Short mmCIF file of C-alpha atoms in Angstrom, two decimals:
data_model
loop_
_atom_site.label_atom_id
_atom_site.label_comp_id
_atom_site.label_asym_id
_atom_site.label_seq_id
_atom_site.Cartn_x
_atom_site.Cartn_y
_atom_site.Cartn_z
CA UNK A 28 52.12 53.49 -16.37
CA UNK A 29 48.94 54.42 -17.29
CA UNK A 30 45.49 52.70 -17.01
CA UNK A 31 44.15 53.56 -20.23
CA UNK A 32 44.23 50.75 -22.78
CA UNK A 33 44.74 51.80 -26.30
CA UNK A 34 41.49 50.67 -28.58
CA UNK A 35 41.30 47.28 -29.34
CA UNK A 36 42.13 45.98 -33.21
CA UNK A 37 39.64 43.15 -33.05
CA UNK A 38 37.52 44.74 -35.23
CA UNK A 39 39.96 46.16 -38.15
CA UNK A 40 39.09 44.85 -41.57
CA UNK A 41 41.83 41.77 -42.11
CA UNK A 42 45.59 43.11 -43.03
CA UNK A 43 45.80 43.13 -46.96
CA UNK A 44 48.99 41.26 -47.25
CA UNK A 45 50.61 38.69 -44.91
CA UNK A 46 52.97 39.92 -42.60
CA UNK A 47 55.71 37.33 -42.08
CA UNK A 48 59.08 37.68 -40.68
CA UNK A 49 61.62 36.64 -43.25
CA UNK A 50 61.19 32.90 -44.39
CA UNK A 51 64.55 31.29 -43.57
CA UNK A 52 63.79 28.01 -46.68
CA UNK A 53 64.21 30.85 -49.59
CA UNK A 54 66.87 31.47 -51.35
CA UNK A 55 67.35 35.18 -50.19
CA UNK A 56 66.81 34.56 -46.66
CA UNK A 57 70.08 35.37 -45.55
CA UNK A 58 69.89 38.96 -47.22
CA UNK A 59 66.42 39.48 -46.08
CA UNK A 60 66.22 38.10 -42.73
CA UNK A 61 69.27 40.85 -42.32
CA UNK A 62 67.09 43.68 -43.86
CA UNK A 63 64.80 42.41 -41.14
CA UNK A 64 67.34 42.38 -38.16
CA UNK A 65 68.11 45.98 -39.59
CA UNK A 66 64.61 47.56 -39.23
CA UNK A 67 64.45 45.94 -35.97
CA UNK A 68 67.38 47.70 -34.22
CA UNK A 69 67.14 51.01 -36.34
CA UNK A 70 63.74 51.93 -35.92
CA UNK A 71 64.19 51.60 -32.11
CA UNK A 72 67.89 51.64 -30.74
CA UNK A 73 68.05 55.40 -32.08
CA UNK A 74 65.91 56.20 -29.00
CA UNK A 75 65.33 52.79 -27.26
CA UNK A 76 68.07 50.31 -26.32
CA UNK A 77 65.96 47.15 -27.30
CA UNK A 78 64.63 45.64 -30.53
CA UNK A 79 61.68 46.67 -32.09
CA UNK A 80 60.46 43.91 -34.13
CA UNK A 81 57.58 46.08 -36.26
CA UNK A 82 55.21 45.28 -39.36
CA UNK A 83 56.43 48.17 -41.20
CA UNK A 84 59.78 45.78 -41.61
CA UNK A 85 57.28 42.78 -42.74
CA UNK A 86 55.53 44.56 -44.92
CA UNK A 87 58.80 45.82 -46.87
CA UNK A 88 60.11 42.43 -47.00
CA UNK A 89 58.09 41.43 -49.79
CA UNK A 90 60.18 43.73 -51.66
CA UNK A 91 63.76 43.39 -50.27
CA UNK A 92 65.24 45.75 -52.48
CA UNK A 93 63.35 48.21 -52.33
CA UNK A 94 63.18 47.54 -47.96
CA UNK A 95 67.37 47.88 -48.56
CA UNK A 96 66.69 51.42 -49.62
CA UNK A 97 64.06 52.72 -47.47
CA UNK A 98 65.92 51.45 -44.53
CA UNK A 99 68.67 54.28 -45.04
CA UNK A 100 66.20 56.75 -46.42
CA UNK A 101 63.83 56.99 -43.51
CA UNK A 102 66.62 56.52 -40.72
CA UNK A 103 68.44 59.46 -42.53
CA UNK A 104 64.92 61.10 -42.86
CA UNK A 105 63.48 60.59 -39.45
CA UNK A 106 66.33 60.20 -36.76
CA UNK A 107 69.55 61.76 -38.09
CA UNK A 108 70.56 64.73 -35.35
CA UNK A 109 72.71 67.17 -37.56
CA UNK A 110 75.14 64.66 -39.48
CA UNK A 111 78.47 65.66 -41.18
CA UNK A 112 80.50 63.81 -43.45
CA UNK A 113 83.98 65.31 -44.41
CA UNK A 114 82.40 68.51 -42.87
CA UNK A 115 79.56 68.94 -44.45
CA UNK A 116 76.74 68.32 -43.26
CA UNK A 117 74.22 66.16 -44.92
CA UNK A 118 71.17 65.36 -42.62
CA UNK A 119 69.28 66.57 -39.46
CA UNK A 120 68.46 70.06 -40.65
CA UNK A 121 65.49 70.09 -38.98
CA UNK A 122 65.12 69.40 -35.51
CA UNK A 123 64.02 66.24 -34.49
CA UNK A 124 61.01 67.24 -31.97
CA UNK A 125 59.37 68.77 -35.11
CA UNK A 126 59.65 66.01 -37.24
CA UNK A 127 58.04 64.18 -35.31
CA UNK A 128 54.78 66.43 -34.62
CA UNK A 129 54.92 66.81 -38.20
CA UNK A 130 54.91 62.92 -38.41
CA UNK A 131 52.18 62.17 -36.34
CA UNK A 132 50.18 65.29 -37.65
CA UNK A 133 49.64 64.18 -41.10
CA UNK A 134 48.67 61.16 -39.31
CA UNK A 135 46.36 62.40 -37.05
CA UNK A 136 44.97 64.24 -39.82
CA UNK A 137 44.70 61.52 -42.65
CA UNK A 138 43.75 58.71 -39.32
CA UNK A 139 46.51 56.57 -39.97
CA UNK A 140 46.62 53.93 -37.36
CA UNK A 141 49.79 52.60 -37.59
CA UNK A 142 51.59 55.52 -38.13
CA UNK A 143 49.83 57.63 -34.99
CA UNK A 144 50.39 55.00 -32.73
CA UNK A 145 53.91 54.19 -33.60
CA UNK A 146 54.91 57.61 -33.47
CA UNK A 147 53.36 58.69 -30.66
CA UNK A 148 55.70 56.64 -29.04
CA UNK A 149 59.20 57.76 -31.17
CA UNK A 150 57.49 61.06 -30.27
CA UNK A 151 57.45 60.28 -26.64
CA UNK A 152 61.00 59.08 -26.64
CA UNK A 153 62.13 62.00 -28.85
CA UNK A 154 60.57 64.49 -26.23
CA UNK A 155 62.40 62.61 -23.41
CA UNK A 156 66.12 62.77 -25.04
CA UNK A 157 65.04 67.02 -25.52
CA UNK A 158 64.32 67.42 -22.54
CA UNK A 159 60.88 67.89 -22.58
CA UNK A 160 58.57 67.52 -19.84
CA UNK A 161 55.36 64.99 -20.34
CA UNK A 162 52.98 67.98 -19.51
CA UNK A 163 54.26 69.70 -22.47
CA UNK A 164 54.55 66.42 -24.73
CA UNK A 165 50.84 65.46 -23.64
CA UNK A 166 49.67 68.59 -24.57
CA UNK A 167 51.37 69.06 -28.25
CA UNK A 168 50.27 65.54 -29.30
CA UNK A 169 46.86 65.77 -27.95
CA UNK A 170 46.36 68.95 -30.02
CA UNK A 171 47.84 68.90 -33.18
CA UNK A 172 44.95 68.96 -35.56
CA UNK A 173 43.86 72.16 -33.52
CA UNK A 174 47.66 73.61 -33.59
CA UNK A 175 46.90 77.02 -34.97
CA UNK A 176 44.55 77.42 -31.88
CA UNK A 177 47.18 77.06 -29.88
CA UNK A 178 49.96 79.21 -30.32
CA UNK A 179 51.14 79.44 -26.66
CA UNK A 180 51.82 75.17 -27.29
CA UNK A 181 54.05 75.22 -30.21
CA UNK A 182 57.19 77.19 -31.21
CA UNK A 183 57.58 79.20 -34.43
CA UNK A 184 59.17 76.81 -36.17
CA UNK A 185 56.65 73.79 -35.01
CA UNK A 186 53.77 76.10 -36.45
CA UNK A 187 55.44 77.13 -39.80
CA UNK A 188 56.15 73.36 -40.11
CA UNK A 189 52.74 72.26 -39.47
CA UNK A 190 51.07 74.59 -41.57
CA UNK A 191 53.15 73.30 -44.39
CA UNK A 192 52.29 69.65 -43.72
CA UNK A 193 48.28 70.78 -43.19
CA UNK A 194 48.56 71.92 -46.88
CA UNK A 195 51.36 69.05 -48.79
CA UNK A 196 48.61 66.57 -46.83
CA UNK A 197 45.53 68.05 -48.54
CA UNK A 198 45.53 70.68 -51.50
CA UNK A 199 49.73 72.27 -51.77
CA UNK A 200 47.86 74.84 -54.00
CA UNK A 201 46.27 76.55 -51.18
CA UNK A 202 50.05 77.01 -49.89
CA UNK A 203 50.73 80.87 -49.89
CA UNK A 204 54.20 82.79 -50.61
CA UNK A 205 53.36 84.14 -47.66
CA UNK A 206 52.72 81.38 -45.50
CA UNK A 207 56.45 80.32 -47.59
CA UNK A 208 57.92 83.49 -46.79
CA UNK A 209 56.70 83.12 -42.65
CA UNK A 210 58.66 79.70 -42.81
CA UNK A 211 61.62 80.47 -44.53
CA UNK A 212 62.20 83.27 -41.88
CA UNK A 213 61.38 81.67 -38.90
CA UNK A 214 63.91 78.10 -39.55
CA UNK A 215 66.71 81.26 -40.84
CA UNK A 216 66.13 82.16 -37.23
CA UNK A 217 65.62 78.85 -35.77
CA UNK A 218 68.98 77.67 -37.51
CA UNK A 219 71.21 80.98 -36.97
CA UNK A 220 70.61 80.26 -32.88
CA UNK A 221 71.25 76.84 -33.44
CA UNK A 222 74.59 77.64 -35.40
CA UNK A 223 76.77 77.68 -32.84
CA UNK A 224 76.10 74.29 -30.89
CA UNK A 225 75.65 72.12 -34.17
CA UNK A 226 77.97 73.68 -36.85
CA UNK A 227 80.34 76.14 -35.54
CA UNK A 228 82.38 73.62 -33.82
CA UNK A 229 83.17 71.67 -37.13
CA UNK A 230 84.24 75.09 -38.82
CA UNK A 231 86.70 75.78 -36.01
CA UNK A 232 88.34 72.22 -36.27
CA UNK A 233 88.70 73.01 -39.80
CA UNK A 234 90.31 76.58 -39.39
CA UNK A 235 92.48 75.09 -37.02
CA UNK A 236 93.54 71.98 -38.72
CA UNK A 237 94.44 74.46 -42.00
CA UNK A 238 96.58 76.21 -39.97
CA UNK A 239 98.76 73.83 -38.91
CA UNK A 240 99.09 72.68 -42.07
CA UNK A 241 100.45 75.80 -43.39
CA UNK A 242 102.67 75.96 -40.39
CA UNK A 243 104.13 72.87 -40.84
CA UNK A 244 104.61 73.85 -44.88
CA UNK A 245 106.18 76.81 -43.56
CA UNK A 246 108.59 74.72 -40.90
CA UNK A 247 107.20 76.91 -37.72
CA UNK A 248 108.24 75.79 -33.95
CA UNK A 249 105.47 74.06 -32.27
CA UNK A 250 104.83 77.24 -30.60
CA UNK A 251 104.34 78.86 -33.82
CA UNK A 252 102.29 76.68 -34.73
CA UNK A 253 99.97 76.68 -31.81
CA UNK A 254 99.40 80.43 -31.77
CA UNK A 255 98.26 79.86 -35.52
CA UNK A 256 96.02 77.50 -34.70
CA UNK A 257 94.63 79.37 -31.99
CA UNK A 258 94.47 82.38 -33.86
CA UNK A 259 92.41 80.58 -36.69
CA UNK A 260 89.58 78.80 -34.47
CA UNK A 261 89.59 82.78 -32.63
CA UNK A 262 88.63 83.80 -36.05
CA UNK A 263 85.68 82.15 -36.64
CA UNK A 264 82.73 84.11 -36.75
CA UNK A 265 80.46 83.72 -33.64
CA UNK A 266 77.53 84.38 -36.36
CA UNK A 267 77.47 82.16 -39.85
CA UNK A 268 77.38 84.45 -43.10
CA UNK A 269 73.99 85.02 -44.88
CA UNK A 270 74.97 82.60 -47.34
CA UNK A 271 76.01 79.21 -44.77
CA UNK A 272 72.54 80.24 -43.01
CA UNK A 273 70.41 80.40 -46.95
CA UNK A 274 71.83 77.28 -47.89
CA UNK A 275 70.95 75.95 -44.38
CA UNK A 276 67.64 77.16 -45.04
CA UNK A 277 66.84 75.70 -48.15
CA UNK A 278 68.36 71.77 -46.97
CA UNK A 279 65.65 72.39 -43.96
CA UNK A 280 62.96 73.28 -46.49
CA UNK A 281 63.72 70.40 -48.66
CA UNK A 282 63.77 67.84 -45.42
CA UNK A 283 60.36 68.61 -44.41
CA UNK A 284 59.53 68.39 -47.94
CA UNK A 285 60.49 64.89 -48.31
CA UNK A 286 58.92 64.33 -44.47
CA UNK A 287 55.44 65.70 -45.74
CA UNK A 288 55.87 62.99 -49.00
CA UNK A 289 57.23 60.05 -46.82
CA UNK A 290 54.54 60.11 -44.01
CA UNK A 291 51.97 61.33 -46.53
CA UNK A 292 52.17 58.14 -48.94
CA UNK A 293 52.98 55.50 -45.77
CA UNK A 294 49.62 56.79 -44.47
CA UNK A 295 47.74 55.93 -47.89
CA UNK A 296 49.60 52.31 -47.89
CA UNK A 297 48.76 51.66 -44.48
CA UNK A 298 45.32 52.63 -44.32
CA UNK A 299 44.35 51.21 -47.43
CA UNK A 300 46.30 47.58 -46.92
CA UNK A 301 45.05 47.68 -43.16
CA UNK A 302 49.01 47.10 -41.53
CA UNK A 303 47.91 46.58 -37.93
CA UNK A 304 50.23 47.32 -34.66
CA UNK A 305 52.08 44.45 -33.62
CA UNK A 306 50.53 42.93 -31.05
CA UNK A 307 52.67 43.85 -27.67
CA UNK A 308 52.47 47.94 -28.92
CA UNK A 309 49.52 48.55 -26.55
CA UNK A 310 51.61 47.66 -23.50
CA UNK A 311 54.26 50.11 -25.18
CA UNK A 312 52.06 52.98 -25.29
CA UNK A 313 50.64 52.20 -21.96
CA UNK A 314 54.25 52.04 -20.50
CA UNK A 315 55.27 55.51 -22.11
CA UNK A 316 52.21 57.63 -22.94
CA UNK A 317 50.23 60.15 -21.05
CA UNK A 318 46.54 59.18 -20.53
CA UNK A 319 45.65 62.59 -22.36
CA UNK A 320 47.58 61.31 -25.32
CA UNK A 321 45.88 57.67 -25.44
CA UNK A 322 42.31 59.02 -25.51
CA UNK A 323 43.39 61.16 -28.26
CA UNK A 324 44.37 58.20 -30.29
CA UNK A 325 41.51 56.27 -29.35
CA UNK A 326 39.09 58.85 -30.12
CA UNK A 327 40.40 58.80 -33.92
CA UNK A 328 41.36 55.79 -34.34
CA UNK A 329 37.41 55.07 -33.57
CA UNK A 330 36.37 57.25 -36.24
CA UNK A 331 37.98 55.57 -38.59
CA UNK A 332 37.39 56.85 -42.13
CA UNK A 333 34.30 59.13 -40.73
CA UNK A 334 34.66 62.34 -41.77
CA UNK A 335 37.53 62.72 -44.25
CA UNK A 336 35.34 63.35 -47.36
CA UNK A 337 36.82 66.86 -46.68
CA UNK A 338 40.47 65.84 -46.61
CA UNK A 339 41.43 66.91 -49.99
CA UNK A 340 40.31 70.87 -50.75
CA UNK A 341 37.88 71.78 -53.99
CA UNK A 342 38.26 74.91 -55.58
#
């Protein structure tokens, strides 16, 4: 645990809106205290085996139908590891260490409070279930707004991502088709390696399950059966075709996308309705964080606004 206390909120204009848990005398508190319950155990037992009681939930509430949709949308969005349904998959396209360096970039960059705090601790936890060490985490999150000076910190894909949020979070026009092009190839890499520990095991249950149907249509022996079975699965490529890996490509492209536009907006709403951290986060991020990575957030979180005149590019 380290020493370092994360700045103090004293002095944060007043939050915007109140931020009450769900009122149990309304007619909809059954629905909404559940929305509530929800947020509470989705936004944290993905990584963390405890409830995470969190304003973000409180905030939503004053809406509970839109709160019933964002709940699925930003659990899909931000923690799904490569989901399938009937075989296809449908979420986790890109890996979940660079989502959330994208995350807290674009809040690093636009000084989101609640947003770099909070997610320098789903960060944290992220890192942990990769594998990474907390050198390596202390150094990528202490660094992101200076990424591209840091090449030997951040794999391809990490960089390609990150220069695609530095642009949807200012001016997308100063995007390039080549900076497109650099990212397109480097997640077609990224996701061919990947292939065969996320996808190809689905596609060989699938050979294999067709071919005992047609051996059972076709009244084979169980040993029959078997060596069709094994002969399907033995069949499956050990590389995906051009096409599998395209349309791979593309769902990745589209999920970062949507990443860039979630964390993008939250970090106008945020700032601009001044959601503070719940009051017990700052033993949290002393509990998980790296000194390097606290001074970081301190550091901008003092500058508040100072300094962002810049944020959005003139031509």
């Amino acid at each position: 645990m380290t020493n370092i206390r994360p700045i103090d909120q004293s002095q944060r204009p007043k939050c915007s809106l109140p931020l009450r848990d769900a009122d149990l005398a309304l007619g909809n508190a059954n629905w909404t205290k559940g929305l509530q319950a929800m947020s509470d155990w989705i936004w944290s037992a993905n990584l963390n085996p405890e409830a995470f009681p969190n304003h973000l939930a409180r905030f939503l509430l004053h809406t509970p139908g839109v709160f019933e949709q964002q709940l699925n949308y930003s659990t899909t969005l931000i923690f799904d590891l490569p989901s399938f349904r009937n075989g296809i998959q449908i979420s986790g396209f890109l890996d979940r260490v660079t989502r959330e360096l994208v995350i807290s970039y674009i809040a690093h960059r636009r000084r989101a409070w609640y947003t770099m705090t909070h997610h320098a601790i789903l960060g944290r936890l992220t890192a942990i279930q990769s594998g990474m060490s907390e050198q390596d985490f202390a150094a990528k999150w202490a660094n992101l707004l200076d990424f591209a000076a840091h090449p030997d910190l951040y794999s391809a894909v990490e960089t390609q991502a990150l220069h695609f949020a530095t642009a949807f979070a200012t001016d997308p026009k100063t995007y390039t088709d080549e900076q497109f092009k650099a990212l397109k190839e480097t997640i077609t890499i990224d996701l061919t390696t990947r292939y065969r520990a996320e996808a190809q095991w689905l596609e060989r249950i699938d050979a294999g399950r067709r071919a005992r149907a047609q051996g059972l249509s076709a009244s084979d022996c169980d040993q029959d059966i078997d060596d069709r079975i094994r002969s399907a699965t033995d069949a499956v490529c050990a590389d995906p075709s051009a096409e599998f890996i395209d349309q791979q490509v593309n769902a990745a492209i589209v999920e970062l996308a949507f990443l860039c536009l979630q964390f993008t907006a939250l970090s106008c709403v945020f700032s601009g309705l001044n959601i503070p951290d719940e009051e017990f986060l700052g033993d949290v991020m002393q509990s998980l964080l790296p000194d390097k990575v606290i001074q970081r957030l301190n550091e901008l979180c003092e500058l508040g606004g100072d300094g962002l005149d810049g944020l959005f590019h003139h031509r």
